[in-house]
Short mmCIF file of C-alpha atoms in Angstrom, two decimals:
data_model
loop_
_atom_site.label_atom_id
_atom_site.label_comp_id
_atom_site.label_asym_id
_atom_site.label_seq_id
_atom_site.Cartn_x
_atom_site.Cartn_y
_atom_site.Cartn_z
CA MET A 28 221.36 -33.25 -56.44
CA GLN A 29 223.32 -33.73 -59.66
CA ASP A 30 220.16 -34.40 -61.63
CA GLY A 31 218.46 -31.47 -59.94
CA GLY A 32 221.28 -29.10 -60.87
CA ILE A 33 221.29 -30.23 -64.49
CA ARG A 34 217.50 -29.93 -64.61
CA LEU A 35 217.62 -26.37 -63.24
CA LEU A 36 220.17 -25.29 -65.84
CA SER A 37 218.29 -27.10 -68.62
CA ASP A 38 215.11 -25.30 -67.60
CA LEU A 39 216.99 -22.00 -67.73
CA LEU A 40 218.09 -22.77 -71.30
CA GLU A 41 214.56 -23.69 -72.38
CA ASP A 42 213.03 -20.64 -70.75
CA ARG A 43 215.44 -18.27 -72.50
CA THR A 44 215.78 -19.94 -75.89
CA GLY A 45 213.06 -22.55 -76.34
CA GLN A 46 215.64 -25.31 -76.70
CA ARG A 47 214.85 -28.39 -74.63
CA LEU A 48 217.54 -30.76 -73.39
CA SER A 49 216.24 -34.29 -72.91
CA PRO A 50 217.41 -36.22 -69.82
CA GLN A 51 219.53 -38.37 -72.14
CA ARG A 52 221.49 -35.26 -73.12
CA GLY A 53 222.19 -34.12 -69.58
CA TRP A 54 225.87 -34.97 -70.12
CA ARG A 55 226.07 -31.99 -72.46
CA VAL A 56 225.39 -29.57 -69.59
CA GLU A 57 228.47 -30.71 -67.69
CA THR A 58 230.65 -30.84 -70.80
CA ALA A 59 229.63 -27.39 -72.07
CA LEU A 60 229.98 -25.67 -68.69
CA LYS A 61 233.39 -27.04 -67.66
CA PRO A 62 235.39 -24.02 -68.93
CA MET A 63 232.95 -21.62 -67.28
CA LEU A 64 233.11 -23.48 -63.96
CA ARG A 65 236.90 -23.07 -63.91
CA VAL A 66 236.73 -19.35 -64.74
CA HIS A 67 234.21 -18.58 -61.98
CA GLY A 68 235.63 -20.99 -59.40
CA PHE A 69 232.61 -23.27 -59.08
CA LYS A 70 233.48 -26.81 -58.00
CA ASP A 71 230.87 -28.46 -60.21
CA VAL A 72 227.53 -28.02 -61.97
CA GLU A 73 225.59 -28.53 -58.73
CA THR A 74 227.45 -25.67 -57.04
CA LEU A 75 226.71 -23.37 -59.97
CA ALA A 76 223.05 -24.36 -60.00
CA ALA A 77 222.77 -23.83 -56.25
CA HIS A 78 224.28 -20.36 -56.61
CA LEU A 79 221.81 -19.39 -59.33
CA ALA A 80 218.92 -20.78 -57.27
CA ARG A 81 219.89 -18.57 -54.33
CA HIS A 82 221.03 -15.43 -56.14
CA ARG A 83 219.62 -13.36 -58.98
CA ASP A 84 222.62 -13.06 -61.32
CA PRO A 85 221.51 -12.03 -64.85
CA ARG A 86 225.04 -11.86 -66.22
CA LEU A 87 225.94 -15.35 -65.02
CA GLU A 88 222.61 -16.72 -66.24
CA ALA A 89 223.27 -15.28 -69.69
CA GLU A 90 226.74 -16.82 -69.70
CA VAL A 91 225.30 -20.24 -68.81
CA VAL A 92 222.74 -20.04 -71.61
CA ASP A 93 225.39 -18.94 -74.09
CA ALA A 94 227.64 -21.85 -73.12
CA LEU A 95 224.82 -24.39 -73.47
CA LEU A 96 223.81 -23.30 -76.95
CA ASN A 97 224.90 -25.57 -79.79
CA ASN A 98 226.81 -23.33 -82.20
CA GLU A 99 227.67 -26.10 -84.64
CA SER A 100 227.95 -24.73 -88.18
CA SER A 101 230.05 -25.01 -91.32
CA PHE A 102 230.40 -23.38 -94.71
CA PHE A 103 227.99 -24.67 -97.36
CA ARG A 104 226.54 -27.13 -94.87
CA ASP A 105 224.48 -29.73 -96.77
CA LEU A 106 226.03 -28.82 -100.10
CA GLN A 107 223.04 -30.02 -102.13
CA ILE A 108 220.93 -27.31 -100.46
CA PHE A 109 223.33 -24.59 -101.55
CA GLU A 110 223.49 -26.04 -105.04
CA MET A 111 219.69 -25.77 -105.18
CA ILE A 112 219.83 -22.21 -103.86
CA ARG A 113 222.40 -21.20 -106.48
CA GLY A 114 220.99 -23.14 -109.41
CA GLN A 115 217.23 -22.94 -108.83
CA ILE A 116 215.94 -20.77 -105.99
CA LEU A 117 217.95 -17.60 -106.60
CA PRO A 118 217.36 -17.63 -110.39
CA ASP A 119 213.61 -18.04 -109.73
CA ILE A 120 213.63 -15.06 -107.36
CA HIS A 121 215.64 -13.06 -109.89
CA ALA A 122 213.03 -13.74 -112.57
CA ARG A 123 210.10 -12.84 -110.29
CA ARG A 124 211.25 -9.69 -108.53
CA GLN A 125 210.67 -6.63 -110.63
CA ASP A 126 212.02 -4.18 -108.06
CA ARG A 127 215.55 -5.68 -108.10
CA ARG A 128 215.55 -6.25 -104.36
CA LEU A 129 216.60 -9.52 -102.73
CA ARG A 130 215.95 -10.14 -99.02
CA ILE A 131 217.35 -13.17 -97.19
CA TRP A 132 217.05 -14.11 -93.52
CA SER A 133 219.35 -16.66 -91.89
CA ALA A 134 217.60 -17.39 -88.59
CA GLY A 135 219.75 -19.09 -85.96
CA CYS A 136 222.89 -18.26 -87.92
CA SER A 137 225.36 -19.40 -85.23
CA THR A 138 228.88 -18.15 -86.03
CA GLY A 139 227.88 -16.99 -89.50
CA GLN A 140 229.09 -19.64 -91.95
CA GLU A 141 225.64 -20.04 -93.52
CA ALA A 142 225.27 -16.32 -94.14
CA TYR A 143 228.80 -16.01 -95.51
CA SER A 144 228.15 -18.98 -97.81
CA LEU A 145 225.13 -17.15 -99.25
CA ALA A 146 227.16 -13.96 -99.68
CA ILE A 147 229.89 -15.89 -101.50
CA GLN A 148 227.33 -17.38 -103.90
CA LEU A 149 225.93 -13.94 -104.69
CA CYS A 150 229.40 -12.42 -105.17
CA ASN A 151 230.42 -15.28 -107.45
CA ASP A 152 227.37 -14.43 -109.56
CA ALA A 153 227.97 -10.68 -109.47
CA GLU A 154 226.96 -10.21 -113.11
CA ARG A 155 223.41 -11.24 -112.24
CA TRP A 156 223.11 -9.41 -108.91
CA GLY A 157 225.40 -6.42 -109.44
CA ASP A 158 222.64 -3.82 -109.75
CA TRP A 159 220.31 -5.38 -107.18
CA ARG A 160 219.73 -4.23 -103.63
CA VAL A 161 220.73 -7.29 -101.61
CA GLU A 162 219.93 -7.60 -97.90
CA ILE A 163 221.09 -10.53 -95.77
CA LEU A 164 219.90 -10.55 -92.17
CA ALA A 165 221.57 -13.13 -89.91
CA THR A 166 220.34 -13.56 -86.33
CA ASP A 167 221.24 -15.72 -83.36
CA ILE A 168 220.52 -15.62 -79.63
CA SER A 169 224.16 -16.25 -78.72
CA ALA A 170 226.12 -13.05 -78.12
CA THR A 171 229.38 -14.96 -78.46
CA ALA A 172 228.36 -16.48 -81.79
CA ILE A 173 227.25 -13.13 -83.22
CA GLU A 174 230.47 -11.46 -82.09
CA ARG A 175 232.50 -14.12 -83.91
CA ALA A 176 230.26 -13.87 -86.99
CA ARG A 177 230.68 -10.09 -87.21
CA ALA A 178 234.46 -10.38 -86.89
CA GLY A 179 234.43 -12.90 -89.74
CA ILE A 180 237.57 -14.67 -88.51
CA PHE A 181 237.57 -18.45 -88.80
CA PRO A 182 240.29 -20.92 -87.77
CA GLN A 183 241.90 -23.21 -90.31
CA MET A 184 239.71 -26.12 -89.23
CA ASP A 185 236.54 -24.14 -90.00
CA VAL A 186 237.56 -23.01 -93.48
CA GLN A 187 238.53 -26.56 -94.36
CA ARG A 188 234.95 -27.70 -93.68
CA GLY A 189 232.96 -27.06 -96.84
CA LEU A 190 234.79 -24.03 -98.24
CA ALA A 191 236.28 -24.53 -101.70
CA VAL A 192 239.92 -23.54 -102.10
CA ASN A 193 239.06 -20.99 -104.82
CA ASP A 194 236.51 -19.31 -102.55
CA LEU A 195 238.97 -19.28 -99.66
CA ILE A 196 241.64 -17.58 -101.77
CA GLN A 197 239.23 -15.09 -103.34
CA TRP A 198 237.08 -14.14 -100.38
CA PHE A 199 239.30 -14.56 -97.31
CA GLU A 200 242.65 -13.23 -96.18
CA PRO A 201 245.09 -14.88 -93.75
CA VAL A 202 245.23 -13.23 -90.33
CA ALA A 203 246.48 -14.19 -86.90
CA GLY A 204 244.25 -17.02 -85.73
CA GLY A 205 243.00 -18.10 -89.13
CA TRP A 206 241.26 -16.46 -92.08
CA ARG A 207 239.13 -13.32 -92.21
CA ALA A 208 236.21 -12.84 -94.57
CA HIS A 209 236.72 -10.08 -97.13
CA ALA A 210 235.26 -6.69 -96.20
CA ARG A 211 232.85 -7.00 -99.12
CA LEU A 212 231.32 -10.15 -97.61
CA ARG A 213 231.13 -8.68 -94.12
CA GLY A 214 229.45 -5.57 -95.48
CA MET A 215 226.70 -7.62 -97.14
CA ILE A 216 225.44 -9.19 -93.90
CA ASP A 217 223.61 -7.57 -91.01
CA PHE A 218 224.46 -9.76 -88.01
CA ARG A 219 222.10 -9.20 -85.07
CA ARG A 220 221.73 -10.82 -81.70
CA ASP A 221 218.04 -11.68 -81.47
CA ASN A 222 215.75 -14.13 -79.69
CA LEU A 223 213.42 -15.92 -82.10
CA LEU A 224 210.87 -16.26 -79.29
CA ALA A 225 210.77 -12.47 -78.90
CA PRO A 226 212.25 -11.16 -82.17
CA LEU A 227 213.11 -7.54 -82.88
CA ALA A 228 215.50 -7.78 -85.84
CA PRO A 229 213.40 -9.06 -88.79
CA THR A 230 211.26 -6.51 -90.63
CA GLY A 231 208.88 -6.97 -93.51
CA ALA A 232 208.97 -10.07 -95.69
CA TYR A 233 211.93 -12.08 -96.99
CA ASP A 234 212.28 -13.89 -100.30
CA LEU A 235 214.43 -16.68 -98.85
CA LEU A 236 214.25 -17.80 -95.21
CA LEU A 237 216.69 -20.31 -93.74
CA CYS A 238 215.84 -21.69 -90.31
CA ARG A 239 217.89 -24.87 -90.33
CA ASN A 240 218.51 -27.12 -87.34
CA VAL A 241 217.02 -24.50 -85.02
CA MET A 242 213.78 -26.21 -83.95
CA LEU A 243 215.12 -29.73 -83.42
CA TYR A 244 214.92 -29.42 -79.64
CA PHE A 245 211.87 -27.15 -79.38
CA ALA A 246 208.65 -28.30 -77.79
CA HIS A 247 205.65 -28.39 -80.15
CA ASP A 248 204.17 -25.10 -78.90
CA ARG A 249 207.49 -23.32 -79.37
CA ARG A 250 207.80 -24.69 -82.89
CA GLN A 251 204.32 -23.39 -83.62
CA ARG A 252 205.38 -19.91 -82.47
CA MET A 253 208.38 -20.15 -84.76
CA PHE A 254 206.26 -21.02 -87.79
CA ASP A 255 203.90 -18.15 -86.96
CA LEU A 256 206.94 -15.85 -86.93
CA LEU A 257 208.23 -17.17 -90.25
CA THR A 258 204.77 -16.74 -91.77
CA ARG A 259 204.67 -13.10 -90.69
CA HIS A 260 207.96 -12.45 -92.44
CA SER A 261 207.21 -14.21 -95.71
CA HIS A 262 205.14 -13.49 -98.81
CA ASP A 263 203.30 -15.69 -101.29
CA HIS A 264 206.46 -16.66 -103.17
CA SER A 265 208.93 -16.86 -100.29
CA VAL A 266 211.01 -20.04 -99.99
CA LEU A 267 211.62 -21.58 -96.56
CA LEU A 268 214.45 -24.02 -95.90
CA LEU A 269 214.57 -26.15 -92.73
CA GLY A 270 217.10 -28.67 -91.45
CA ALA A 271 217.11 -32.26 -92.66
CA GLY A 272 215.40 -33.51 -89.49
CA GLU A 273 212.75 -30.79 -89.38
CA THR A 274 209.36 -30.41 -91.03
CA ALA A 275 206.65 -27.78 -91.29
CA MET A 276 203.94 -30.42 -91.33
CA GLY A 277 201.69 -30.82 -88.31
CA HIS A 278 201.71 -27.17 -87.31
CA GLY A 279 198.51 -25.94 -88.87
CA ASP A 280 200.10 -26.01 -92.33
CA PRO A 281 201.47 -22.44 -92.36
CA PHE A 282 203.86 -23.79 -94.99
CA VAL A 283 203.49 -26.63 -97.48
CA ALA A 284 205.99 -28.60 -99.52
CA HIS A 285 207.32 -26.47 -102.36
CA PRO A 286 206.18 -27.88 -105.73
CA GLN A 287 209.40 -26.83 -107.46
CA PHE A 288 212.26 -27.05 -104.96
CA ARG A 289 212.87 -30.41 -103.31
CA GLY A 290 212.86 -30.25 -99.50
CA ALA A 291 211.81 -26.59 -99.43
CA TYR A 292 208.54 -25.04 -98.26
CA ARG A 293 206.26 -22.20 -99.30
CA ARG A 294 203.06 -20.71 -97.97
CA PRO A 295 199.84 -22.22 -99.26
CA VAL A 296 198.59 -20.56 -102.43
CA SER A 297 196.52 -17.59 -101.34
CA LEU A 298 193.02 -16.85 -102.55
CA SER A 299 194.31 -13.77 -104.34
CA ALA A 300 196.87 -15.85 -106.24
CA CYS A 301 194.17 -18.37 -107.17
CA ALA A 302 192.07 -15.53 -108.48
CA GLY A 303 194.94 -14.21 -110.55
CA GLY A 304 195.70 -11.29 -108.25
CA PRO A 305 199.12 -9.61 -108.12
CA MET A 306 202.01 -11.20 -106.24
CA ARG A 307 202.57 -9.65 -102.83
CA GLN A 308 206.18 -8.54 -102.81
CA GLY A 309 208.47 -8.39 -99.80
CA ILE A 310 208.32 -5.04 -98.06
#
């Protein structure tokens, strides 16, 4: 019964989000749901699963999914990636875009540290980007994570993970419960709750797409849908960044290794580009 309950809840997570929990990670179901079990008065995971099997309870189902999602994140996670963004990728976009418009999408943004890290980089280089129209879209399926990201309040432990002291002092202010991101940072980012398997938030094409550590637990067909989505929202010179354990290879090659930026991806060179046609800009 215990395995059956965990399997039912794991199937619920996969159906709603695409994330698959292997049998070896079944322990995570019990660990993640313990606080929720206490709040709702369920004796254990099996009792909760039995309740959901017998009763249609959309609110409780959504709460289970939210609790099972892995919202692990940190500021400037994988620092070498952000150094490449600041030193190579953003300057390349700046040189290419003639319309002075920069569009970035942080897909699976969790509690927002990745998006805030990007905003900090752009603000620290305000002389370059001051007269540009900058758009940062940050999406995640977790309502709880998006609520925290919009509030921009992070406990001391979070700001100590990856955030330089100078950036903390300049771009955050102490509040009850931790540190709050400056209003300028919060105003730069459009945080949206969105399901990447049925997306509504992204529009047009983005110059820089970050979808890091999102597809690690997706089945192959779900990953293929994700790459189709990323292709639809990119242009010939878009840069895609994945997590360290993820690759775009083996999915019909919608993206190929970027020839200039180590570990990044771009769409294959189009026939129009080969023929010397104009670059298709983001919309």
